[in-house]
Amino acid sequence: MRLKCVIVDDEPLAISVIEQYIAQTSFLEMIAGYTNAVRAFEYLSENETDLLFIDIQMPDMSGLELIRGLKNPPALIFTTAFDQYALEGFRVDAIDYLLKPIDYPEFLRAVTKARDLIALLKGKAANIKTSKDFLFIKSEYKIIRIEFNDIRYIQGMSEYVKIILTHGKPVMSLLSLKSLESQLPTEKFMRVHKSYIVNLQKITVIERMEIVNDDGTIIPVSPQYKARFQEYLDNNFLL
């Protein structure tokens, strides 16, 4: 799969650098480059694009304004000389954020992440099959068996979930957190936040309604799920 790429940056040199990196990368294809954000917006509104490299601070229209104006924005990688914009970039679901001057290893890391995510989202919706001790889940055109005891926690990320395991890479699947929650055994797993399901057996510390997992990850318990989690604590621990 070759990703169709568009670059938007008011600096021609910045476009030239990314264009060279795209040419070096076998799974990328350069489609268009724009120094004018308004023209880029017109093109992106009418044409299918897989991956967009876009500067944030530009005259006439900022990168953030351009993205927010698109009905169906492509996968995004922001490029900028100002690191204070990182948070704003991630608020519009950017896959990554590259700080200028950009070197090729950082570029390759970001586009590899983008390729993997796009492949996942372009696949068919995942199916789940569960048993007493494990589940089968579709991920990247494969069906993977995952033991419940190997799951540390599950994170919901927009249109997909990331299953964090005790060993090996996380497993991503095109699936909602709600649909996965309905398939998990309630004696082992609990939704504690709009973005997190935890394996109750992996909790080591609870402090001020924050869960510390056995790998040190801190997961918040949101007010919406606090009463249910407190009930679990009352029934299982001497307090």
PDB file of C-alpha atoms in Angstrom:
ATOM      1  CA  MET A   1       0.000   0.000   0.000  1.00  0.00           C
ATOM      2  CA  ARG A   2       1.397   3.371  -1.076  1.00  0.00           C
ATOM      3  CA  LEU A   3       0.076   6.376   0.809  1.00  0.00           C
ATOM      4  CA  LYS A   4      -0.888   9.445  -1.218  1.00  0.00           C
ATOM      5  CA  CYS A   5       0.794  12.421   0.458  1.00  0.00           C
ATOM      6  CA  VAL A   6       0.166  16.167   0.359  1.00  0.00           C
ATOM      7  CA  ILE A   7       2.461  18.784   1.914  1.00  0.00           C
ATOM      8  CA  VAL A   8       1.279  22.221   3.067  1.00  0.00           C
ATOM      9  CA  ASP A   9       3.921  24.679   4.240  1.00  0.00           C
ATOM     10  CA  ASP A  10       4.520  28.331   3.477  1.00  0.00           C
ATOM     11  CA  GLU A  11       8.277  27.653   3.253  1.00  0.00           C
ATOM     12  CA  PRO A  12       9.318  26.132  -0.120  1.00  0.00           C
ATOM     13  CA  LEU A  13      12.482  24.710   1.435  1.00  0.00           C
ATOM     14  CA  ALA A  14      10.441  22.810   4.032  1.00  0.00           C
ATOM     15  CA  ILE A  15       8.317  21.304   1.253  1.00  0.00           C
ATOM     16  CA  SER A  16      11.479  20.316  -0.623  1.00  0.00           C
ATOM     17  CA  VAL A  17      12.911  18.486   2.407  1.00  0.00           C
ATOM     18  CA  ILE A  18       9.753  16.456   3.026  1.00  0.00           C
ATOM     19  CA  GLU A  19       9.402  15.755  -0.700  1.00  0.00           C
ATOM     20  CA  GLN A  20      12.924  14.263  -0.694  1.00  0.00           C
ATOM     21  CA  TYR A  21      12.061  12.119   2.336  1.00  0.00           C
ATOM     22  CA  ILE A  22       8.885  10.893   0.640  1.00  0.00           C
ATOM     23  CA  ALA A  23      10.926   9.901  -2.428  1.00  0.00           C
ATOM     24  CA  GLN A  24      13.221   7.856  -0.163  1.00  0.00           C
ATOM     25  CA  THR A  25      10.310   5.964   1.415  1.00  0.00           C
ATOM     26  CA  SER A  26       8.892   3.084  -0.611  1.00  0.00           C
ATOM     27  CA  PHE A  27       5.353   3.196   0.801  1.00  0.00           C
ATOM     28  CA  LEU A  28       4.815   6.940   0.220  1.00  0.00           C
ATOM     29  CA  GLU A  29       3.807   8.804  -2.924  1.00  0.00           C
ATOM     30  CA  MET A  30       3.945  12.582  -3.338  1.00  0.00           C
ATOM     31  CA  ILE A  31       0.729  13.955  -4.856  1.00  0.00           C
ATOM     32  CA  ALA A  32       0.885  17.710  -4.250  1.00  0.00           C
ATOM     33  CA  GLY A  33       2.656  20.437  -2.312  1.00  0.00           C
ATOM     34  CA  TYR A  34       1.265  23.867  -1.457  1.00  0.00           C
ATOM     35  CA  THR A  35       2.746  27.029   0.013  1.00  0.00           C
ATOM     36  CA  ASN A  36      -0.741  28.568   0.036  1.00  0.00           C
ATOM     37  CA  ALA A  37      -3.038  27.082   2.691  1.00  0.00           C
ATOM     38  CA  VAL A  38      -6.234  28.316   0.996  1.00  0.00           C
ATOM     39  CA  ARG A  39      -5.347  26.524  -2.236  1.00  0.00           C
ATOM     40  CA  ALA A  40      -4.436  23.435  -0.254  1.00  0.00           C
ATOM     41  CA  PHE A  41      -7.823  23.539   1.475  1.00  0.00           C
ATOM     42  CA  GLU A  42      -9.576  23.646  -1.907  1.00  0.00           C
ATOM     43  CA  TYR A  43      -7.587  20.639  -3.135  1.00  0.00           C
ATOM     44  CA  LEU A  44      -8.088  18.585   0.037  1.00  0.00           C
ATOM     45  CA  SER A  45     -11.830  19.303   0.010  1.00  0.00           C
ATOM     46  CA  GLU A  46     -12.170  17.736  -3.439  1.00  0.00           C
ATOM     47  CA  ASN A  47      -9.493  15.031  -3.594  1.00  0.00           C
ATOM     48  CA  GLU A  48      -8.752  11.869  -1.667  1.00  0.00           C
ATOM     49  CA  THR A  49      -5.535  12.026   0.344  1.00  0.00           C
ATOM     50  CA  ASP A  50      -4.081   9.439   2.704  1.00  0.00           C
ATOM     51  CA  LEU A  51      -1.483  11.473   4.602  1.00  0.00           C
ATOM     52  CA  LEU A  52      -1.082  15.211   5.090  1.00  0.00           C
ATOM     53  CA  PHE A  53       2.104  16.931   6.250  1.00  0.00           C
ATOM     54  CA  ILE A  54       1.110  20.401   7.379  1.00  0.00           C
ATOM     55  CA  ASP A  55       2.733  23.352   9.115  1.00  0.00           C
ATOM     56  CA  ILE A  56       0.720  24.953  11.886  1.00  0.00           C
ATOM     57  CA  GLN A  57       1.763  28.609  11.684  1.00  0.00           C
ATOM     58  CA  MET A  58       1.048  29.988   8.195  1.00  0.00           C
ATOM     59  CA  PRO A  59      -0.311  33.285   6.815  1.00  0.00           C
ATOM     60  CA  ASP A  60      -3.941  33.572   5.666  1.00  0.00           C
ATOM     61  CA  MET A  61      -4.968  30.258   7.249  1.00  0.00           C
ATOM     62  CA  SER A  62      -3.214  28.265   9.963  1.00  0.00           C
ATOM     63  CA  GLY A  63      -2.778  24.532   9.704  1.00  0.00           C
ATOM     64  CA  LEU A  64      -5.233  24.024  12.549  1.00  0.00           C
ATOM     65  CA  GLU A  65      -7.866  26.205  10.848  1.00  0.00           C
ATOM     66  CA  LEU A  66      -7.409  24.271   7.618  1.00  0.00           C
ATOM     67  CA  ILE A  67      -7.873  20.899   9.327  1.00  0.00           C
ATOM     68  CA  ARG A  68     -10.910  22.009  11.310  1.00  0.00           C
ATOM     69  CA  GLY A  69     -12.534  23.221   8.104  1.00  0.00           C
ATOM     70  CA  LEU A  70     -12.308  19.846   6.348  1.00  0.00           C
ATOM     71  CA  LYS A  71     -15.274  17.485   6.606  1.00  0.00           C
ATOM     72  CA  ASN A  72     -13.085  14.389   6.276  1.00  0.00           C
ATOM     73  CA  PRO A  73      -9.463  15.299   7.030  1.00  0.00           C
ATOM     74  CA  PRO A  74      -6.788  12.764   6.078  1.00  0.00           C
ATOM     75  CA  ALA A  75      -4.282  11.309   8.515  1.00  0.00           C
ATOM     76  CA  LEU A  76      -2.167  14.179   9.841  1.00  0.00           C
ATOM     77  CA  ILE A  77       1.468  14.769  10.677  1.00  0.00           C
ATOM     78  CA  PHE A  78       2.159  18.315  11.815  1.00  0.00           C
ATOM     79  CA  THR A  79       5.485  19.956  10.961  1.00  0.00           C
ATOM     80  CA  THR A  80       6.507  23.132  12.746  1.00  0.00           C
ATOM     81  CA  ALA A  81       9.419  25.041  14.233  1.00  0.00           C
ATOM     82  CA  PHE A  82       7.465  25.797  17.423  1.00  0.00           C
ATOM     83  CA  ASP A  83       7.008  23.015  19.973  1.00  0.00           C
ATOM     84  CA  GLN A  84       4.333  24.918  21.917  1.00  0.00           C
ATOM     85  CA  TYR A  85       1.815  23.845  19.302  1.00  0.00           C
ATOM     86  CA  ALA A  86       2.165  20.138  20.069  1.00  0.00           C
ATOM     87  CA  LEU A  87      -0.904  19.985  22.313  1.00  0.00           C
ATOM     88  CA  GLU A  88      -3.087  21.761  19.768  1.00  0.00           C
ATOM     89  CA  GLY A  89      -1.908  19.313  17.129  1.00  0.00           C
ATOM     90  CA  PHE A  90      -2.952  16.300  19.132  1.00  0.00           C
ATOM     91  CA  ARG A  91      -6.352  17.858  19.877  1.00  0.00           C
ATOM     92  CA  VAL A  92      -7.201  17.450  16.192  1.00  0.00           C
ATOM     93  CA  ASP A  93      -6.042  13.810  16.272  1.00  0.00           C
ATOM     94  CA  ALA A  94      -2.676  14.292  14.596  1.00  0.00           C
ATOM     95  CA  ILE A  95      -0.760  11.023  14.324  1.00  0.00           C
ATOM     96  CA  ASP A  96       2.532  12.720  15.064  1.00  0.00           C
ATOM     97  CA  TYR A  97       4.293  16.042  15.438  1.00  0.00           C
ATOM     98  CA  LEU A  98       7.668  16.715  13.786  1.00  0.00           C
ATOM     99  CA  LEU A  99       9.796  19.620  14.967  1.00  0.00           C
ATOM    100  CA  LYS A 100      11.883  21.421  12.351  1.00  0.00           C
ATOM    101  CA  PRO A 101      14.586  20.868  11.228  1.00  0.00           C
ATOM    102  CA  ILE A 102      13.259  17.364  10.571  1.00  0.00           C
ATOM    103  CA  ASP A 103      15.704  14.499  10.123  1.00  0.00           C
ATOM    104  CA  TYR A 104      14.921  11.365   8.153  1.00  0.00           C
ATOM    105  CA  PRO A 105      14.911   8.864  11.073  1.00  0.00           C
ATOM    106  CA  GLU A 106      12.237  10.926  12.868  1.00  0.00           C
ATOM    107  CA  PHE A 107      10.304  11.276   9.627  1.00  0.00           C
ATOM    108  CA  LEU A 108      10.447   7.518   9.001  1.00  0.00           C
ATOM    109  CA  ARG A 109       9.275   6.753  12.541  1.00  0.00           C
ATOM    110  CA  ALA A 110       6.268   9.047  12.113  1.00  0.00           C
ATOM    111  CA  VAL A 111       5.232   7.805   8.670  1.00  0.00           C
ATOM    112  CA  THR A 112       5.620   4.160   9.715  1.00  0.00           C
ATOM    113  CA  LYS A 113       3.204   4.835  12.566  1.00  0.00           C
ATOM    114  CA  ALA A 114       0.852   6.520  10.096  1.00  0.00           C
ATOM    115  CA  ARG A 115       1.065   3.598   7.645  1.00  0.00           C
ATOM    116  CA  ASP A 116       0.242   1.066  10.357  1.00  0.00           C
ATOM    117  CA  LEU A 117      -2.719   3.071  11.630  1.00  0.00           C
ATOM    118  CA  ILE A 118      -4.132   3.747   8.164  1.00  0.00           C
ATOM    119  CA  ALA A 119      -3.851   0.047   7.294  1.00  0.00           C
ATOM    120  CA  LEU A 120      -5.739  -0.763  10.463  1.00  0.00           C
ATOM    121  CA  LEU A 121      -8.535   1.727   9.824  1.00  0.00           C
ATOM    122  CA  LYS A 122      -8.932   0.684   6.196  1.00  0.00           C
ATOM    123  CA  GLY A 123      -9.465  -2.924   7.191  1.00  0.00           C
ATOM    124  CA  LYS A 124     -12.888  -4.357   7.874  1.00  0.00           C
ATOM    125  CA  ALA A 125     -14.437  -3.826  11.284  1.00  0.00           C
ATOM    126  CA  ALA A 126     -13.037  -6.221  13.835  1.00  0.00           C
ATOM    127  CA  ASN A 127     -14.900  -9.246  15.101  1.00  0.00           C
ATOM    128  CA  ILE A 128     -14.464 -10.493  18.661  1.00  0.00           C
ATOM    129  CA  LYS A 129     -14.777 -14.071  19.802  1.00  0.00           C
ATOM    130  CA  THR A 130     -14.386 -14.744  23.504  1.00  0.00           C
ATOM    131  CA  SER A 131     -14.111 -17.761  25.773  1.00  0.00           C
ATOM    132  CA  LYS A 132     -13.566 -18.197  29.496  1.00  0.00           C
ATOM    133  CA  ASP A 133      -9.854 -17.375  29.440  1.00  0.00           C
ATOM    134  CA  PHE A 134      -9.076 -15.629  26.158  1.00  0.00           C
ATOM    135  CA  LEU A 135     -10.429 -13.717  23.187  1.00  0.00           C
ATOM    136  CA  PHE A 136      -9.807 -13.743  19.469  1.00  0.00           C
ATOM    137  CA  ILE A 137      -9.611 -10.310  17.891  1.00  0.00           C
ATOM    138  CA  LYS A 138      -9.020  -9.118  14.345  1.00  0.00           C
ATOM    139  CA  SER A 139      -6.009  -6.843  13.951  1.00  0.00           C
ATOM    140  CA  GLU A 140      -4.333  -5.815  10.685  1.00  0.00           C
ATOM    141  CA  TYR A 141      -5.947  -8.594   8.645  1.00  0.00           C
ATOM    142  CA  LYS A 142      -4.948 -11.233  11.195  1.00  0.00           C
ATOM    143  CA  ILE A 143      -6.928 -12.927  13.939  1.00  0.00           C
ATOM    144  CA  ILE A 144      -4.960 -12.882  17.177  1.00  0.00           C
ATOM    145  CA  ARG A 145      -5.587 -14.896  20.332  1.00  0.00           C
ATOM    146  CA  ILE A 146      -5.075 -12.876  23.513  1.00  0.00           C
ATOM    147  CA  GLU A 147      -5.156 -14.408  26.976  1.00  0.00           C
ATOM    148  CA  PHE A 148      -7.114 -12.299  29.468  1.00  0.00           C
ATOM    149  CA  ASN A 149      -4.279 -12.627  31.983  1.00  0.00           C
ATOM    150  CA  ASP A 150      -1.894 -11.064  29.447  1.00  0.00           C
ATOM    151  CA  ILE A 151      -3.917  -7.847  29.185  1.00  0.00           C
ATOM    152  CA  ARG A 152      -2.733  -4.953  31.354  1.00  0.00           C
ATOM    153  CA  TYR A 153      -5.302  -2.413  30.195  1.00  0.00           C
ATOM    154  CA  ILE A 154      -7.198  -1.329  27.096  1.00  0.00           C
ATOM    155  CA  GLN A 155      -7.202   2.209  25.768  1.00  0.00           C
ATOM    156  CA  GLY A 156      -9.865   3.616  23.472  1.00  0.00           C
ATOM    157  CA  MET A 157      -8.439   5.891  20.763  1.00  0.00           C
ATOM    158  CA  SER A 158     -11.109   7.415  18.521  1.00  0.00           C
ATOM    159  CA  GLU A 159     -12.146   4.645  16.082  1.00  0.00           C
ATOM    160  CA  TYR A 160      -9.920   1.890  17.436  1.00  0.00           C
ATOM    161  CA  VAL A 161      -8.668   0.315  20.634  1.00  0.00           C
ATOM    162  CA  LYS A 162      -5.145  -0.393  21.823  1.00  0.00           C
ATOM    163  CA  ILE A 163      -4.723  -3.491  24.000  1.00  0.00           C
ATOM    164  CA  ILE A 164      -1.646  -3.170  26.208  1.00  0.00           C
ATOM    165  CA  LEU A 165      -0.127  -6.558  27.024  1.00  0.00           C
ATOM    166  CA  THR A 166       2.245  -7.806  29.714  1.00  0.00           C
ATOM    167  CA  HIS A 167       4.685  -8.742  26.966  1.00  0.00           C
ATOM    168  CA  GLY A 168       5.021  -7.928  23.284  1.00  0.00           C
ATOM    169  CA  LYS A 169       3.682  -5.027  21.268  1.00  0.00           C
ATOM    170  CA  PRO A 170       0.241  -3.532  21.911  1.00  0.00           C
ATOM    171  CA  VAL A 171      -2.521  -4.919  19.691  1.00  0.00           C
ATOM    172  CA  MET A 172      -4.664  -2.393  17.821  1.00  0.00           C
ATOM    173  CA  SER A 173      -8.073  -3.169  16.389  1.00  0.00           C
ATOM    174  CA  LEU A 174     -10.763  -1.214  14.589  1.00  0.00           C
ATOM    175  CA  LEU A 175     -13.295  -1.461  17.355  1.00  0.00           C
ATOM    176  CA  SER A 176     -15.066   0.724  19.893  1.00  0.00           C
ATOM    177  CA  LEU A 177     -14.208   0.476  23.570  1.00  0.00           C
ATOM    178  CA  LYS A 178     -17.893  -0.044  24.349  1.00  0.00           C
ATOM    179  CA  SER A 179     -18.250  -3.075  22.074  1.00  0.00           C
ATOM    180  CA  LEU A 180     -15.099  -4.657  23.497  1.00  0.00           C
ATOM    181  CA  GLU A 181     -16.230  -3.954  27.071  1.00  0.00           C
ATOM    182  CA  SER A 182     -19.436  -5.918  26.464  1.00  0.00           C
ATOM    183  CA  GLN A 183     -17.394  -9.019  25.594  1.00  0.00           C
ATOM    184  CA  LEU A 184     -15.023  -8.993  28.570  1.00  0.00           C
ATOM    185  CA  PRO A 185     -15.631 -10.899  31.828  1.00  0.00           C
ATOM    186  CA  THR A 186     -16.814  -8.394  34.429  1.00  0.00           C
ATOM    187  CA  GLU A 187     -15.027 -10.200  37.269  1.00  0.00           C
ATOM    188  CA  LYS A 188     -11.698  -9.460  35.580  1.00  0.00           C
ATOM    189  CA  PHE A 189     -12.171  -6.150  33.740  1.00  0.00           C
ATOM    190  CA  MET A 190     -13.775  -2.803  34.525  1.00  0.00           C
ATOM    191  CA  ARG A 191     -14.334   0.408  32.609  1.00  0.00           C
ATOM    192  CA  VAL A 192     -12.953   3.221  34.809  1.00  0.00           C
ATOM    193  CA  HIS A 193     -12.768   6.063  32.308  1.00  0.00           C
ATOM    194  CA  LYS A 194     -14.231   6.934  28.910  1.00  0.00           C
ATOM    195  CA  SER A 195     -10.873   5.930  27.425  1.00  0.00           C
ATOM    196  CA  TYR A 196      -9.766   3.032  29.664  1.00  0.00           C
ATOM    197  CA  ILE A 197     -10.705  -0.499  30.690  1.00  0.00           C
ATOM    198  CA  VAL A 198      -8.415  -2.001  33.322  1.00  0.00           C
ATOM    199  CA  ASN A 199      -7.549  -5.565  34.224  1.00  0.00           C
ATOM    200  CA  LEU A 200      -8.440  -5.614  37.923  1.00  0.00           C
ATOM    201  CA  GLN A 201      -5.752  -8.203  38.624  1.00  0.00           C
ATOM    202  CA  LYS A 202      -3.018  -5.842  37.395  1.00  0.00           C
ATOM    203  CA  ILE A 203      -3.787  -3.046  39.873  1.00  0.00           C
ATOM    204  CA  THR A 204      -1.017  -2.556  42.438  1.00  0.00           C
ATOM    205  CA  VAL A 205      -1.846   0.828  44.027  1.00  0.00           C
ATOM    206  CA  ILE A 206      -4.916   3.076  44.202  1.00  0.00           C
ATOM    207  CA  GLU A 207      -4.385   6.644  45.333  1.00  0.00           C
ATOM    208  CA  ARG A 208      -6.893   9.499  45.107  1.00  0.00           C
ATOM    209  CA  MET A 209      -8.873   7.615  42.480  1.00  0.00           C
ATOM    210  CA  GLU A 210      -5.873   7.015  40.309  1.00  0.00           C
ATOM    211  CA  ILE A 211      -4.912   3.436  39.481  1.00  0.00           C
ATOM    212  CA  VAL A 212      -1.265   2.428  39.329  1.00  0.00           C
ATOM    213  CA  ASN A 213      -0.813  -0.638  37.153  1.00  0.00           C
ATOM    214  CA  ASP A 214       1.834  -3.301  37.661  1.00  0.00           C
ATOM    215  CA  ASP A 215       3.960  -1.655  34.921  1.00  0.00           C
ATOM    216  CA  GLY A 216       3.742   1.767  36.627  1.00  0.00           C
ATOM    217  CA  THR A 217       1.125   3.217  34.271  1.00  0.00           C
ATOM    218  CA  ILE A 218      -1.249   5.651  36.010  1.00  0.00           C
ATOM    219  CA  ILE A 219      -4.877   5.486  34.888  1.00  0.00           C
ATOM    220  CA  PRO A 220      -7.471   7.975  36.188  1.00  0.00           C
ATOM    221  CA  VAL A 221     -10.895   6.945  37.448  1.00  0.00           C
ATOM    222  CA  SER A 222     -13.373   9.456  36.058  1.00  0.00           C
ATOM    223  CA  PRO A 223     -16.415  10.675  38.066  1.00  0.00           C
ATOM    224  CA  GLN A 224     -18.770   8.778  35.746  1.00  0.00           C
ATOM    225  CA  TYR A 225     -17.264   5.430  36.821  1.00  0.00           C
ATOM    226  CA  LYS A 226     -16.194   6.293  40.365  1.00  0.00           C
ATOM    227  CA  ALA A 227     -19.222   4.792  42.195  1.00  0.00           C
ATOM    228  CA  ARG A 228     -18.916   1.441  40.462  1.00  0.00           C
ATOM    229  CA  PHE A 229     -15.184   1.264  41.086  1.00  0.00           C
ATOM    230  CA  GLN A 230     -15.656   2.247  44.731  1.00  0.00           C
ATOM    231  CA  GLU A 231     -18.204  -0.554  45.102  1.00  0.00           C
ATOM    232  CA  TYR A 232     -15.643  -3.004  43.754  1.00  0.00           C
ATOM    233  CA  LEU A 233     -13.107  -1.761  46.311  1.00  0.00           C
ATOM    234  CA  ASP A 234     -15.610  -2.010  49.171  1.00  0.00           C
ATOM    235  CA  ASN A 235     -16.429  -5.609  48.259  1.00  0.00           C
ATOM    236  CA  ASN A 236     -12.870  -6.793  47.797  1.00  0.00           C
ATOM    237  CA  PHE A 237     -10.628  -4.906  50.176  1.00  0.00           C
ATOM    238  CA  LEU A 238     -10.488  -4.146  53.891  1.00  0.00           C
ATOM    239  CA  LEU A 239     -10.524  -0.361  54.084  1.00  0.00           C
TER     240      LEU A 239
END
